[in-house]
GROMACS .gro file of C-alpha atoms in nm:
model
  390
    1MET     CA    1  12.667   1.141  -4.667
    2LEU     CA    2  12.366   1.303  -4.505
    3GLU     CA    3  12.052   1.093  -4.505
    4PHE     CA    4  11.703   1.241  -4.517
    5ARG     CA    5  11.440   0.985  -4.422
    6ARG     CA    6  11.157   1.146  -4.613
    7MET     CA    7  11.369   1.149  -4.929
    8THR     CA    8  11.480   0.788  -4.891
    9ARG     CA    9  11.112   0.684  -4.896
   10LEU     CA   10  11.077   0.826  -5.247
   11PRO     CA   11  11.159   0.571  -5.519
   12PRO     CA   12  11.415   0.650  -5.790
   13TYR     CA   13  11.280   0.873  -6.067
   14VAL     CA   14  11.216   0.622  -6.344
   15PHE     CA   15  11.191   0.876  -6.625
   16SER     CA   16  11.546   1.002  -6.563
   17THR     CA   17  11.695   0.688  -6.720
   18VAL     CA   18  11.514   0.744  -7.048
   19ASP     CA   19  11.567   1.121  -7.033
   20LYS     CA   20  11.944   1.075  -7.010
   21ILE     CA   21  11.951   0.856  -7.321
   22LYS     CA   22  11.737   1.113  -7.504
   23MET     CA   23  11.964   1.403  -7.406
   24ASP     CA   24  12.279   1.206  -7.493
   25ALA     CA   25  12.135   1.139  -7.839
   26ARG     CA   26  12.053   1.507  -7.887
   27HIS     CA   27  12.403   1.606  -7.779
   28ARG     CA   28  12.532   1.381  -8.058
   29GLY     CA   29  12.319   1.582  -8.301
   30GLU     CA   30  12.043   1.325  -8.345
   31ASP     CA   31  11.691   1.451  -8.417
   32ILE     CA   32  11.468   1.299  -8.148
   33VAL     CA   33  11.092   1.341  -8.178
   34ASP     CA   34  10.995   1.393  -7.814
   35LEU     CA   35  10.655   1.247  -7.728
   36GLY     CA   36  10.759   1.183  -7.368
   37MET     CA   37  10.690   1.465  -7.123
   38GLY     CA   38  10.336   1.605  -7.132
   39ASN     CA   39  10.452   1.964  -7.172
   40PRO     CA   40  10.199   2.154  -7.389
   41ASP     CA   41  10.370   2.324  -7.682
   42LEU     CA   42  10.082   2.551  -7.786
   43ALA     CA   43  10.098   2.922  -7.708
   44THR     CA   44   9.863   3.073  -7.450
   45PRO     CA   45   9.573   3.256  -7.625
   46LYS     CA   46   9.664   3.617  -7.709
   47HIS     CA   47   9.387   3.789  -7.510
   48ILE     CA   48   9.514   3.621  -7.190
   49VAL     CA   49   9.875   3.723  -7.257
   50ASP     CA   50   9.764   4.079  -7.337
   51LYS     CA   51   9.587   4.104  -7.001
   52LEU     CA   52   9.899   3.976  -6.821
   53ILE     CA   53  10.110   4.248  -6.987
   54GLU     CA   54   9.856   4.516  -6.903
   55ALA     CA   55   9.833   4.409  -6.537
   56ALA     CA   56  10.211   4.370  -6.503
   57LYS     CA   57  10.261   4.736  -6.598
   58LYS     CA   58  10.072   4.849  -6.288
   59GLY     CA   59  10.300   4.881  -5.988
   60HIS     CA   60  10.038   4.799  -5.727
   61ASN     CA   61  10.016   4.447  -5.876
   62HIS     CA   62  10.382   4.383  -5.786
   63ARG     CA   63  10.313   4.349  -5.415
   64TYR     CA   64  10.250   4.030  -5.222
   65SER     CA   65   9.919   3.875  -5.319
   66ALA     CA   66   9.682   3.653  -5.119
   67SER     CA   67   9.783   3.291  -5.055
   68MET     CA   68   9.424   3.177  -5.116
   69GLY     CA   69   9.398   3.375  -5.441
   70ILE     CA   70   9.237   3.711  -5.510
   71THR     CA   71   8.860   3.735  -5.460
   72LYS     CA   72   8.767   3.793  -5.825
   73LEU     CA   73   8.963   3.488  -5.938
   74ARG     CA   74   8.795   3.264  -5.680
   75LYS     CA   75   8.460   3.401  -5.796
   76ALA     CA   76   8.556   3.334  -6.159
   77ILE     CA   77   8.625   2.965  -6.091
   78CYS     CA   78   8.296   2.930  -5.903
   79ASP     CA   79   8.111   3.094  -6.192
   80TRP     CA   80   8.291   2.857  -6.432
   81TYR     CA   81   8.170   2.556  -6.229
   82LYS     CA   82   7.815   2.689  -6.231
   83ARG     CA   83   7.816   2.740  -6.608
   84ARG     CA   84   7.985   2.411  -6.692
   85PHE     CA   85   7.843   2.171  -6.435
   86ASP     CA   86   7.564   2.354  -6.249
   87VAL     CA   87   7.764   2.320  -5.926
   88ASP     CA   88   7.719   2.592  -5.664
   89LEU     CA   89   8.033   2.693  -5.474
   90ASP     CA   90   8.105   2.961  -5.214
   91PRO     CA   91   8.416   3.150  -5.333
   92ASP     CA   92   8.515   3.235  -4.975
   93GLU     CA   93   8.472   2.895  -4.809
   94GLU     CA   94   8.477   2.634  -5.088
   95ALA     CA   95   8.739   2.757  -5.335
   96ILE     CA   96   9.110   2.830  -5.318
   97VAL     CA   97   9.362   2.920  -5.589
   98THR     CA   98   9.669   2.697  -5.608
   99ILE     CA   99  10.004   2.725  -5.785
  100GLY     CA  100   9.898   2.459  -6.033
  101ALA     CA  101   9.695   2.150  -5.945
  102LYS     CA  102  10.014   1.964  -5.847
  103GLU     CA  103  10.101   2.210  -5.569
  104GLY     CA  104   9.745   2.218  -5.443
  105LEU     CA  105   9.712   1.842  -5.427
  106SER     CA  106  10.047   1.781  -5.261
  107HIS     CA  107   9.995   2.049  -4.996
  108LEU     CA  108   9.640   1.931  -4.928
  109VAL     CA  109   9.770   1.580  -4.866
  110LEU     CA  110  10.045   1.721  -4.645
  111ALA     CA  111   9.785   1.918  -4.446
  112SER     CA  112   9.540   1.630  -4.402
  113ILE     CA  113   9.748   1.310  -4.379
  114SER     CA  114   9.952   1.209  -4.073
  115PRO     CA  115  10.214   0.933  -4.043
  116GLY     CA  116  10.034   0.599  -4.041
  117ASP     CA  117   9.724   0.721  -4.227
  118VAL     CA  118   9.641   0.495  -4.521
  119VAL     CA  119   9.571   0.650  -4.860
  120PHE     CA  120   9.450   0.474  -5.175
  121ALA     CA  121   9.572   0.594  -5.515
  122GLN     CA  122   9.524   0.446  -5.859
  123ASN     CA  123   9.806   0.240  -6.014
  124PRO     CA  124   9.924   0.343  -6.270
  125THR     CA  125   9.861   0.712  -6.224
  126TYR     CA  126  10.015   1.059  -6.234
  127PRO     CA  127  10.320   1.035  -6.002
  128ILE     CA  128  10.233   1.316  -5.758
  129HIS     CA  129   9.917   1.130  -5.654
  130PRO     CA  130  10.104   0.848  -5.476
  131TYR     CA  131  10.424   1.040  -5.403
  132SER     CA  132  10.240   1.319  -5.219
  133VAL     CA  133  10.130   1.053  -4.971
  134ILE     CA  134  10.487   0.929  -4.923
  135ILE     CA  135  10.615   1.285  -4.874
  136ALA     CA  136  10.345   1.342  -4.610
  137GLY     CA  137  10.451   1.026  -4.424
  138GLY     CA  138  10.130   0.836  -4.500
  139ASP     CA  139  10.100   0.470  -4.595
  140LEU     CA  140  10.022   0.428  -4.963
  141ARG     CA  141   9.824   0.148  -5.124
  142GLY     CA  142   9.777   0.127  -5.500
  143ILE     CA  143   9.444   0.026  -5.654
  144PRO     CA  144   9.506  -0.134  -5.997
  145VAL     CA  145   9.335   0.021  -6.298
  146GLY     CA  146   9.329  -0.110  -6.652
  147PRO     CA  147   9.168  -0.361  -6.887
  148GLY     CA  148   8.997  -0.653  -6.716
  149ARG     CA  149   8.991  -0.484  -6.374
  150ASP     CA  150   8.681  -0.393  -6.177
  151PHE     CA  151   8.783  -0.078  -5.990
  152PHE     CA  152   8.512  -0.106  -5.725
  153GLU     CA  153   8.581  -0.473  -5.666
  154ASP     CA  154   8.951  -0.396  -5.616
  155LEU     CA  155   8.863  -0.096  -5.399
  156LEU     CA  156   8.638  -0.304  -5.175
  157THR     CA  157   8.899  -0.582  -5.143
  158ALA     CA  158   9.170  -0.332  -5.050
  159THR     CA  159   8.941  -0.165  -4.795
  160LYS     CA  160   8.859  -0.497  -4.627
  161GLN     CA  161   9.227  -0.594  -4.612
  162THR     CA  162   9.359  -0.264  -4.480
  163TRP     CA  163   9.409  -0.164  -4.117
  164PRO     CA  164   9.391   0.108  -4.005
  165LYS     CA  165   9.102   0.185  -4.235
  166PRO     CA  166   9.192   0.407  -4.532
  167LYS     CA  167   9.147   0.779  -4.479
  168MET     CA  168   9.164   0.905  -4.836
  169LEU     CA  169   9.115   0.806  -5.201
  170ILE     CA  170   9.292   0.999  -5.479
  171ILE     CA  171   9.147   0.957  -5.829
  172SER     CA  172   9.157   1.138  -6.163
  173TYR     CA  173   8.928   1.129  -6.470
  174PRO     CA  174   8.994   1.171  -6.758
  175HIS     CA  175   9.287   0.968  -6.634
  176ASN     CA  176   9.655   1.027  -6.689
  177PRO     CA  177   9.822   0.809  -6.813
  178THR     CA  178   9.559   0.549  -6.915
  179THR     CA  179   9.322   0.808  -7.075
  180THR     CA  180   9.024   0.624  -6.918
  181VAL     CA  181   8.703   0.825  -6.896
  182VAL     CA  182   8.397   0.764  -6.677
  183ASP     CA  183   8.031   0.860  -6.661
  184ARG     CA  184   7.827   1.015  -6.384
  185SER     CA  185   7.729   0.675  -6.240
  186PHE     CA  186   8.096   0.605  -6.161
  187PHE     CA  187   8.114   0.908  -5.934
  188GLU     CA  188   7.780   0.817  -5.777
  189LYS     CA  189   7.937   0.485  -5.674
  190ILE     CA  190   8.249   0.664  -5.549
  191VAL     CA  191   8.046   0.899  -5.329
  192SER     CA  192   7.834   0.615  -5.192
  193PHE     CA  193   8.137   0.394  -5.122
  194CYS     CA  194   8.341   0.667  -4.955
  195GLN     CA  195   8.050   0.788  -4.744
  196GLU     CA  196   8.000   0.431  -4.622
  197HIS     CA  197   8.370   0.387  -4.542
  198ASN     CA  198   8.433   0.740  -4.413
  199MET     CA  199   8.696   0.823  -4.677
  200ILE     CA  200   8.804   1.162  -4.809
  201VAL     CA  201   8.809   1.194  -5.190
  202ILE     CA  202   9.048   1.407  -5.394
  203HIS     CA  203   8.956   1.417  -5.762
  204ASP     CA  204   9.213   1.562  -6.003
  205PHE     CA  205   9.011   1.711  -6.292
  206ALA     CA  206   9.306   1.857  -6.486
  207TYR     CA  207   9.178   1.726  -6.822
  208ALA     CA  208   8.819   1.847  -6.786
  209ASP     CA  209   8.831   2.024  -7.123
  210LEU     CA  210   9.060   1.794  -7.324
  211VAL     CA  211   8.795   1.549  -7.442
  212PHE     CA  212   8.692   1.426  -7.786
  213ASP     CA  213   8.423   1.254  -7.991
  214ASN     CA  214   8.128   1.419  -7.812
  215TYR     CA  215   8.229   1.283  -7.472
  216LYS     CA  216   8.132   1.517  -7.187
  217PRO     CA  217   8.316   1.453  -6.859
  218PRO     CA  218   8.116   1.480  -6.537
  219SER     CA  219   8.243   1.670  -6.238
  220PHE     CA  220   8.277   1.473  -5.915
  221LEU     CA  221   8.105   1.764  -5.739
  222GLN     CA  222   7.786   1.718  -5.945
  223ILE     CA  223   7.697   1.419  -5.729
  224PRO     CA  224   7.479   1.488  -5.422
  225GLY     CA  225   7.693   1.442  -5.111
  226ALA     CA  226   8.026   1.479  -5.294
  227LYS     CA  227   8.100   1.813  -5.131
  228GLU     CA  228   8.054   1.650  -4.789
  229ILE     CA  229   8.346   1.413  -4.842
  230GLY     CA  230   8.582   1.560  -5.097
  231VAL     CA  231   8.731   1.820  -5.328
  232GLU     CA  232   8.812   1.857  -5.694
  233LEU     CA  233   9.120   2.016  -5.848
  234PHE     CA  234   9.121   2.194  -6.183
  235SER     CA  235   9.408   2.350  -6.375
  236LEU     CA  236   9.437   2.608  -6.652
  237SER     CA  237   9.755   2.438  -6.779
  238LYS     CA  238   9.593   2.223  -7.045
  239SER     CA  239   9.257   2.390  -7.113
  240TYR     CA  240   9.412   2.730  -7.188
  241SER     CA  241   9.766   2.609  -7.267
  242MET     CA  242   9.908   2.786  -6.959
  243PRO     CA  243  10.140   2.520  -6.810
  244GLY     CA  244  10.420   2.757  -6.712
  245TRP     CA  245  10.180   3.007  -6.555
  246ARG     CA  246  10.103   2.759  -6.273
  247VAL     CA  247   9.736   2.832  -6.207
  248GLY     CA  248   9.505   2.579  -6.046
  249PHE     CA  249   9.213   2.557  -5.804
  250CYS     CA  250   9.086   2.334  -5.529
  251VAL     CA  251   8.709   2.346  -5.472
  252GLY     CA  252   8.456   2.155  -5.264
  253ASN     CA  253   8.452   2.050  -4.900
  254PRO     CA  254   8.502   2.362  -4.684
  255ASP     CA  255   8.702   2.181  -4.415
  256LEU     CA  256   8.953   2.051  -4.669
  257VAL     CA  257   8.970   2.390  -4.841
  258ALA     CA  258   9.030   2.551  -4.500
  259ALA     CA  259   9.313   2.306  -4.425
  260LEU     CA  260   9.478   2.386  -4.757
  261ARG     CA  261   9.426   2.758  -4.701
  262ARG     CA  262   9.592   2.739  -4.359
  263ILE     CA  263   9.900   2.546  -4.470
  264LYS     CA  264   9.942   2.774  -4.773
  265SER     CA  265   9.926   3.079  -4.547
  266TYR     CA  266  10.253   2.954  -4.393
  267LEU     CA  267  10.415   2.846  -4.720
  268ASP     CA  268  10.341   3.107  -4.987
  269TYR     CA  269  10.187   3.443  -5.072
  270GLY     CA  270  10.013   3.315  -5.382
  271MET     CA  271  10.118   3.361  -5.742
  272PHE     CA  272  10.215   3.687  -5.912
  273GLN     CA  273   9.898   3.898  -5.913
  274PRO     CA  274   9.903   3.984  -6.288
  275ILE     CA  275   9.889   3.608  -6.358
  276GLN     CA  276   9.579   3.584  -6.140
  277ILE     CA  277   9.418   3.880  -6.318
  278ALA     CA  278   9.490   3.726  -6.658
  279SER     CA  279   9.341   3.398  -6.533
  280ILE     CA  280   9.014   3.577  -6.460
  281ILE     CA  281   9.004   3.684  -6.825
  282ALA     CA  282   9.071   3.324  -6.930
  283LEU     CA  283   8.786   3.178  -6.724
  284ASN     CA  284   8.535   3.452  -6.799
  285GLY     CA  285   8.638   3.499  -7.159
  286PRO     CA  286   8.547   3.326  -7.486
  287TYR     CA  287   8.553   2.945  -7.495
  288ASP     CA  288   8.649   2.917  -7.861
  289CYS     CA  289   9.021   2.936  -7.773
  290VAL     CA  290   8.979   2.619  -7.564
  291GLN     CA  291   8.794   2.452  -7.850
  292ASP     CA  292   9.081   2.540  -8.085
  293ILE     CA  293   9.330   2.381  -7.846
  294VAL     CA  294   9.113   2.068  -7.818
  295HIS     CA  295   9.087   2.051  -8.199
  296THR     CA  296   9.468   2.058  -8.226
  297TYR     CA  297   9.508   1.769  -7.982
  298ARG     CA  298   9.234   1.571  -8.157
  299GLU     CA  299   9.410   1.613  -8.492
  300ARG     CA  300   9.740   1.496  -8.343
  301ARG     CA  301   9.568   1.202  -8.172
  302ASP     CA  302   9.416   1.091  -8.502
  303VAL     CA  303   9.746   1.117  -8.692
  304LEU     CA  304   9.933   0.919  -8.426
  305VAL     CA  305   9.678   0.644  -8.361
  306GLU     CA  306   9.582   0.592  -8.725
  307GLY     CA  307   9.949   0.590  -8.827
  308LEU     CA  308  10.054   0.337  -8.563
  309ASN     CA  309   9.759   0.114  -8.646
  310ARG     CA  310   9.867   0.118  -9.012
  311ILE     CA  311  10.213  -0.012  -8.924
  312GLY     CA  312  10.070  -0.292  -8.708
  313TRP     CA  313  10.079  -0.138  -8.359
  314SER     CA  314   9.715  -0.176  -8.264
  315MET     CA  315   9.546   0.077  -8.031
  316GLU     CA  316   9.222   0.268  -7.985
  317LYS     CA  317   9.167   0.642  -7.995
  318PRO     CA  318   9.138   0.787  -7.642
  319LYS     CA  319   8.838   1.006  -7.561
  320GLY     CA  320   9.029   1.232  -7.325
  321THR     CA  321   9.362   1.385  -7.214
  322MET     CA  322   9.657   1.490  -7.431
  323PHE     CA  323   9.805   1.139  -7.431
  324VAL     CA  324   9.783   0.800  -7.599
  325TRP     CA  325   9.840   0.501  -7.367
  326SER     CA  326   9.932   0.190  -7.556
  327LYS     CA  327  10.027  -0.165  -7.473
  328ILE     CA  328  10.372  -0.257  -7.600
  329PRO     CA  329  10.353  -0.483  -7.910
  330GLU     CA  330  10.341  -0.848  -7.806
  331GLU     CA  331  10.681  -0.944  -7.945
  332PHE     CA  332  10.851  -0.671  -7.735
  333ILE     CA  333  10.646  -0.691  -7.416
  334LYS     CA  334  10.901  -0.901  -7.226
  335MET     CA  335  11.148  -0.613  -7.253
  336GLY     CA  336  10.944  -0.407  -7.009
  337SER     CA  337  10.860  -0.043  -7.064
  338ILE     CA  338  11.201   0.106  -6.975
  339GLU     CA  339  11.405  -0.109  -7.215
  340PHE     CA  340  11.140  -0.072  -7.486
  341SER     CA  341  11.146   0.308  -7.445
  342LYS     CA  342  11.526   0.304  -7.467
  343MET     CA  343  11.503   0.101  -7.786
  344LEU     CA  344  11.261   0.352  -7.944
  345ILE     CA  345  11.504   0.638  -7.875
  346GLN     CA  346  11.801   0.448  -8.011
  347ARG     CA  347  11.638   0.291  -8.318
  348ALA     CA  348  11.331   0.502  -8.395
  349LYS     CA  349  11.463   0.837  -8.270
  350VAL     CA  350  11.138   0.877  -8.074
  351ALA     CA  351  11.103   0.943  -7.701
  352VAL     CA  352  10.802   0.813  -7.508
  353SER     CA  353  10.731   0.770  -7.136
  354PRO     CA  354  10.778   0.418  -6.994
  355GLY     CA  355  10.457   0.301  -6.829
  356VAL     CA  356  10.632   0.172  -6.517
  357GLY     CA  357  10.706   0.533  -6.426
  358PHE     CA  358  10.337   0.567  -6.341
  359GLY     CA  359  10.328   0.251  -6.130
  360GLU     CA  360  10.423  -0.116  -6.161
  361TYR     CA  361  10.089  -0.201  -6.323
  362GLY     CA  362  10.193   0.017  -6.617
  363ASP     CA  363  10.505  -0.177  -6.712
  364GLU     CA  364  10.348  -0.333  -7.024
  365TYR     CA  365  10.262   0.010  -7.164
  366VAL     CA  366  10.414   0.332  -7.289
  367ARG     CA  367  10.261   0.678  -7.300
  368PHE     CA  368  10.275   0.911  -7.600
  369ALA     CA  369  10.227   1.284  -7.530
  370LEU     CA  370  10.062   1.477  -7.814
  371VAL     CA  371  10.310   1.764  -7.799
  372GLU     CA  372  10.446   1.759  -8.155
  373ASN     CA  373  10.280   1.876  -8.476
  374PRO     CA  374  10.138   1.627  -8.730
  375HIS     CA  375  10.448   1.647  -8.950
  376ARG     CA  376  10.674   1.546  -8.661
  377ILE     CA  377  10.429   1.276  -8.551
  378ARG     CA  378  10.440   1.123  -8.901
  379GLN     CA  379  10.821   1.133  -8.878
  380ALA     CA  380  10.794   0.947  -8.547
  381ILE     CA  381  10.569   0.683  -8.704
  382ARG     CA  382  10.820   0.620  -8.982
  383GLY     CA  383  11.095   0.579  -8.724
  384ILE     CA  384  10.885   0.340  -8.514
  385LYS     CA  385  10.797   0.134  -8.823
  386LYS     CA  386  11.165   0.095  -8.900
  387ALA     CA  387  11.254   0.008  -8.538
  388LEU     CA  388  10.980  -0.253  -8.500
  389GLY     CA  389  11.073  -0.404  -8.834
  390GLU     CA  390  11.435  -0.439  -8.727
   0.00000   0.00000   0.00000
């Protein structure tokens, strides 16, 4: 057998165990309500699709595009930042289009991290945040997040105990999977801390629009000095329900943007140009389509959380993301998140994501993705009630 050292550093894919049980059940004809993978099920707004079709009919749009994204799209994201957060960005030096936020983040880490460089990432967190460091050959250290933890206290402790000194901090708010949200003062502390310790910051802002109950998420780049030390990534996947289109952006520090631009110039020619043209229409167009998408997720959140609370599984309503992160009921917690998730598929006919898949500090939790309609969510609640009762 051939051995590839970079691949052997990657841990086994935890979700595959649960996915296999789910698929086996479906092959037997069982109806599984899938609240596992965070794959948006809502259609992309019609005016964006119409623009894609129009642009795709023009032959000159079928050629290679620009790896950094076409000029008008980079300008559109900078205009969006100005409208939303009053952040000024140079579309030529401080913005680059990426093939989704995941590609942008992983290639930025690959461009900026060398073997032996230490990177801090939250634990639990979205898997590409820590795994991008491993793929790049860096040394990863997880900073625990969750109830009863002081993030800055843990961050300071880790910084004092680490040698060589950490080069980068990867964070994300609203946070996947824990749904934690923060205020502007949090980012002020992040900027101050990372300036003092000479650390680069990557902030994944994929859920900037998916927020509820009058919460307004701050942008990391709103903080004075943030652009000097870091970048922010945004994605159209959730806001405009365009996950398969693979459109994202990296904005902020010009040196980091330049590094990403250079590595991408070797790796890709950018996305299909009609997709970029349609993305301009999305960003510059009406915001009510985003509000409709947010309303749908809020309705599903309310049905799920209120229903689970009624059957005795206590949890709070998250203020952001398209997920619900919940501690496993006390009588089942010793099972761990993988065995508990298996049990829900087998007994409740409901698939969820085991928390350990996002890091070892998530093993007492599971994540529900709000990707089924209210009728199916109520079906899932009935199944869970039966399973927990058994």
